[in-house]
PDB file of C-alpha atoms in Angstrom:
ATOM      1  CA  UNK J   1      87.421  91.645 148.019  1.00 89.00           C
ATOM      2  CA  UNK J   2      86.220  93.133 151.673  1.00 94.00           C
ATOM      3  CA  UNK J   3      88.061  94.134 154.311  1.00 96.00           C
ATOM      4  CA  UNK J   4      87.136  92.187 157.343  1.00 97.00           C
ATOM      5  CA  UNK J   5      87.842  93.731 161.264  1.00 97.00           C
ATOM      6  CA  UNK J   6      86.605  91.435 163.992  1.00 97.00           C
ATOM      7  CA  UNK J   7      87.126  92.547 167.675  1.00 95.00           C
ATOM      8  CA  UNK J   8      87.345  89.887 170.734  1.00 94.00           C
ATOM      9  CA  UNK J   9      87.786  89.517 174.275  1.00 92.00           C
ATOM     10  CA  UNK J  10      91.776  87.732 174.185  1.00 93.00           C
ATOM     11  CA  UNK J  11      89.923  84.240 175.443  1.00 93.00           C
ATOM     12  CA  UNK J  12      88.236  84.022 172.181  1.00 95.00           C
ATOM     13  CA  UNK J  13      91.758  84.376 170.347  1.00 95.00           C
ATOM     14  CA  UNK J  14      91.574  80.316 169.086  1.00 96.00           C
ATOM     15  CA  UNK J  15      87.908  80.225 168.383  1.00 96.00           C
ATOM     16  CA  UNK J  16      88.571  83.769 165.806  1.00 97.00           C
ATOM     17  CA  UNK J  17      91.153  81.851 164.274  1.00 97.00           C
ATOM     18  CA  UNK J  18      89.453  78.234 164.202  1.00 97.00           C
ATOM     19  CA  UNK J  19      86.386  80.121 162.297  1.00 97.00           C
ATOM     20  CA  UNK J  20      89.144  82.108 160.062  1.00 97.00           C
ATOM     21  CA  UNK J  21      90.146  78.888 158.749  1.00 96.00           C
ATOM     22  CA  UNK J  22      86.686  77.405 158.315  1.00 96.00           C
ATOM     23  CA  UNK J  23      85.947  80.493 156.375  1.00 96.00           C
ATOM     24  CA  UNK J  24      88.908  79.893 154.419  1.00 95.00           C
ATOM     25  CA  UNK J  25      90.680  82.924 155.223  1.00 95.00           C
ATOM     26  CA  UNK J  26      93.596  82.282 155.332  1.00 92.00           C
ATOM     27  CA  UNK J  27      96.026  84.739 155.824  1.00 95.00           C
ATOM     28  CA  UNK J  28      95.384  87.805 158.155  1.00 97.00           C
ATOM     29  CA  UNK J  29      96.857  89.691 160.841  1.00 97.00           C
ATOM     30  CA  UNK J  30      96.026  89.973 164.491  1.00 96.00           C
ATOM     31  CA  UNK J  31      97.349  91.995 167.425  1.00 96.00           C
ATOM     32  CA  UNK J  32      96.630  91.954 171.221  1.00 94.00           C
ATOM     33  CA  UNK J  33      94.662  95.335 171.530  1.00 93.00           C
ATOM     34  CA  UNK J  34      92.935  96.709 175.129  1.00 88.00           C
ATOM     35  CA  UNK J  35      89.089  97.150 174.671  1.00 80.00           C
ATOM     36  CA  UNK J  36      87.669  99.641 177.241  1.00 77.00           C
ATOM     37  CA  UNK J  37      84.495  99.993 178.112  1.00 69.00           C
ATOM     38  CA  UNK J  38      82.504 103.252 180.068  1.00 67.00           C
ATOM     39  CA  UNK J  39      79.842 102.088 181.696  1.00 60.00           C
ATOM     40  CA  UNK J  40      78.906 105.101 183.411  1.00 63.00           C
ATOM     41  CA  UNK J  41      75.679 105.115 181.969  1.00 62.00           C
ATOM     42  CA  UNK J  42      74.912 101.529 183.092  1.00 54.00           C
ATOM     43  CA  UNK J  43      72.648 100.920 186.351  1.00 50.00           C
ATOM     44  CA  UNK J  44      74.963  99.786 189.152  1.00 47.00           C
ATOM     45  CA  UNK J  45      73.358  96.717 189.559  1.00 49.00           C
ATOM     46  CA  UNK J  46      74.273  96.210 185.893  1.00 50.00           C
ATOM     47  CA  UNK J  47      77.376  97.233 186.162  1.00 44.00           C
ATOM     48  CA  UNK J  48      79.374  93.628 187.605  1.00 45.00           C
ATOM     49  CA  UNK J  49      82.824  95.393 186.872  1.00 46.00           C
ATOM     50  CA  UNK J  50      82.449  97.309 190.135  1.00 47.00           C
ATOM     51  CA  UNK J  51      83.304 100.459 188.237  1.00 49.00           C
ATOM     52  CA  UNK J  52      82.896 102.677 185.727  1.00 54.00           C
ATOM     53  CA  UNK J  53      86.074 102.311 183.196  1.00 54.00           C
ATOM     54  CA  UNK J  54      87.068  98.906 182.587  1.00 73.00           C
ATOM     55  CA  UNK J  55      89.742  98.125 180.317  1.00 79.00           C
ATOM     56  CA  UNK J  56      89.828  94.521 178.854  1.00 84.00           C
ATOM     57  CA  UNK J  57      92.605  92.253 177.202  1.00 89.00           C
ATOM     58  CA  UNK J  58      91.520  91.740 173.863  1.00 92.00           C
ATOM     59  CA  UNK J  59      92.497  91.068 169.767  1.00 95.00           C
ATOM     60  CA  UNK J  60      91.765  92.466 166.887  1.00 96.00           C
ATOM     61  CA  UNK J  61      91.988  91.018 163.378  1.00 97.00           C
ATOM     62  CA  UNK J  62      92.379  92.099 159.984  1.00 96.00           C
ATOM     63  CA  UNK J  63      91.672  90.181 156.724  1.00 96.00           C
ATOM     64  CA  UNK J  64      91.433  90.577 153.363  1.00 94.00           C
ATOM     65  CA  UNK J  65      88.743  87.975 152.558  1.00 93.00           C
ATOM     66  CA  UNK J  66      87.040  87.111 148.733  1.00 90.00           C
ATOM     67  CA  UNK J  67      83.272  87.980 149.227  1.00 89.00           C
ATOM     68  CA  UNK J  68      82.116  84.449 148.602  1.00 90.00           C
ATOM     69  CA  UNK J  69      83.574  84.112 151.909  1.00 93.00           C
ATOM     70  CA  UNK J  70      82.492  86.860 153.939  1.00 95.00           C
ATOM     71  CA  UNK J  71      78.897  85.230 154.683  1.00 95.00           C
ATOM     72  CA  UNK J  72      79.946  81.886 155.927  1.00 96.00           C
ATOM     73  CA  UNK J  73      82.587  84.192 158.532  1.00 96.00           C
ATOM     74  CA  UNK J  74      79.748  85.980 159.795  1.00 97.00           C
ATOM     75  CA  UNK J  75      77.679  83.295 159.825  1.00 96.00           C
ATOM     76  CA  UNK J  76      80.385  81.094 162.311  1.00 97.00           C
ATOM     77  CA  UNK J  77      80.657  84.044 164.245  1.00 97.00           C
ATOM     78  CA  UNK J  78      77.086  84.440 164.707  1.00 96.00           C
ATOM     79  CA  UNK J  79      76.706  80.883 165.685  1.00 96.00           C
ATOM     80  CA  UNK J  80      79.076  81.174 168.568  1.00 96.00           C
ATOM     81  CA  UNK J  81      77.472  84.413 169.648  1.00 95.00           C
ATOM     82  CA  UNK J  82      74.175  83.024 170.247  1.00 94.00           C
ATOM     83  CA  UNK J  83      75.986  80.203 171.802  1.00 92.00           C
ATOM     84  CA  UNK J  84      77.161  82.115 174.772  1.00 86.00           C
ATOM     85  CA  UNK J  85      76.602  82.461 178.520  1.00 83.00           C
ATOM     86  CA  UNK J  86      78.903  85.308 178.996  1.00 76.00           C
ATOM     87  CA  UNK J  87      77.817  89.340 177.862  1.00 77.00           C
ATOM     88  CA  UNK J  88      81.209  89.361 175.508  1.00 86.00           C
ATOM     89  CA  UNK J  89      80.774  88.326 172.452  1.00 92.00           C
ATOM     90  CA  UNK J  90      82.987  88.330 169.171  1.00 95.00           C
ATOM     91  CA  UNK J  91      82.310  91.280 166.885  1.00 95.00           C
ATOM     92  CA  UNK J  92      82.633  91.535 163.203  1.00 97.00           C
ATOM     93  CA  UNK J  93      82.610  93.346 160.089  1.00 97.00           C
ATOM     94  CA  UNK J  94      83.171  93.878 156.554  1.00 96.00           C
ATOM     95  CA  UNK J  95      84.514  96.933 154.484  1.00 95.00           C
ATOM     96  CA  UNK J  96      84.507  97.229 150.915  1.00 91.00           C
ATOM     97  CA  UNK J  97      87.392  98.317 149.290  1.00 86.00           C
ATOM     98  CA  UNK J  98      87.783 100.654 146.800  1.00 84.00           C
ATOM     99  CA  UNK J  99      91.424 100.071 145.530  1.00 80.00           C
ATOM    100  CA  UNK J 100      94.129  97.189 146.578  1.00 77.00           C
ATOM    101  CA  UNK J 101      97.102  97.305 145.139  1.00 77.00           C
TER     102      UNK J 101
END
């Protein structure tokens, strides 16, 4: 069993869960989160928020997921990644755990 913790700009929120499901994950919990971002180490031409703390609408998700099913998440979440035009993509990872009771 791993402990999965993906991270996503709020527009993702039905592509997380439609890759969830492929995954077979089934039951997990979300909530609507703020991601923030300094950027005052960016160049200003790099910087298209216009300043230097932005704060984002985003979602977070945890799942306890069987480890036979951890590769094909990452792998659906991968495949979207390198599908997009925009710099946000989803993030994801996996945890072991120790003890579940």
């Amino acid at each position: 069993m791993k402990l999965v913790v993906i991270t996503a700009i709020a527009e993702f929120d039905k592509e997380v869960k439609k890759m969830l499901k492929e995954a077979k994950v089934l039951s997990y919990s979300y909530r609507d989160v703020k991601g923030y971002r300094d950027s005052t180490e960016d160049a200003v031409e790099a910087n298209w928020f216009g300043s230097e703390m932005n704060e984002t609408e985003a979602i977070l998700f945890f799942a306890f997921v069987a480890k036979e099913n951890v590769d094909e998440l990452f792998e659906l979440v991968n495949e979207f990644n390198k599908e997009q035009k925009t710099l946000s993509n989803i993030h994801v990872a996996s945890l072991n755990v120790e003890k579940q009771n």
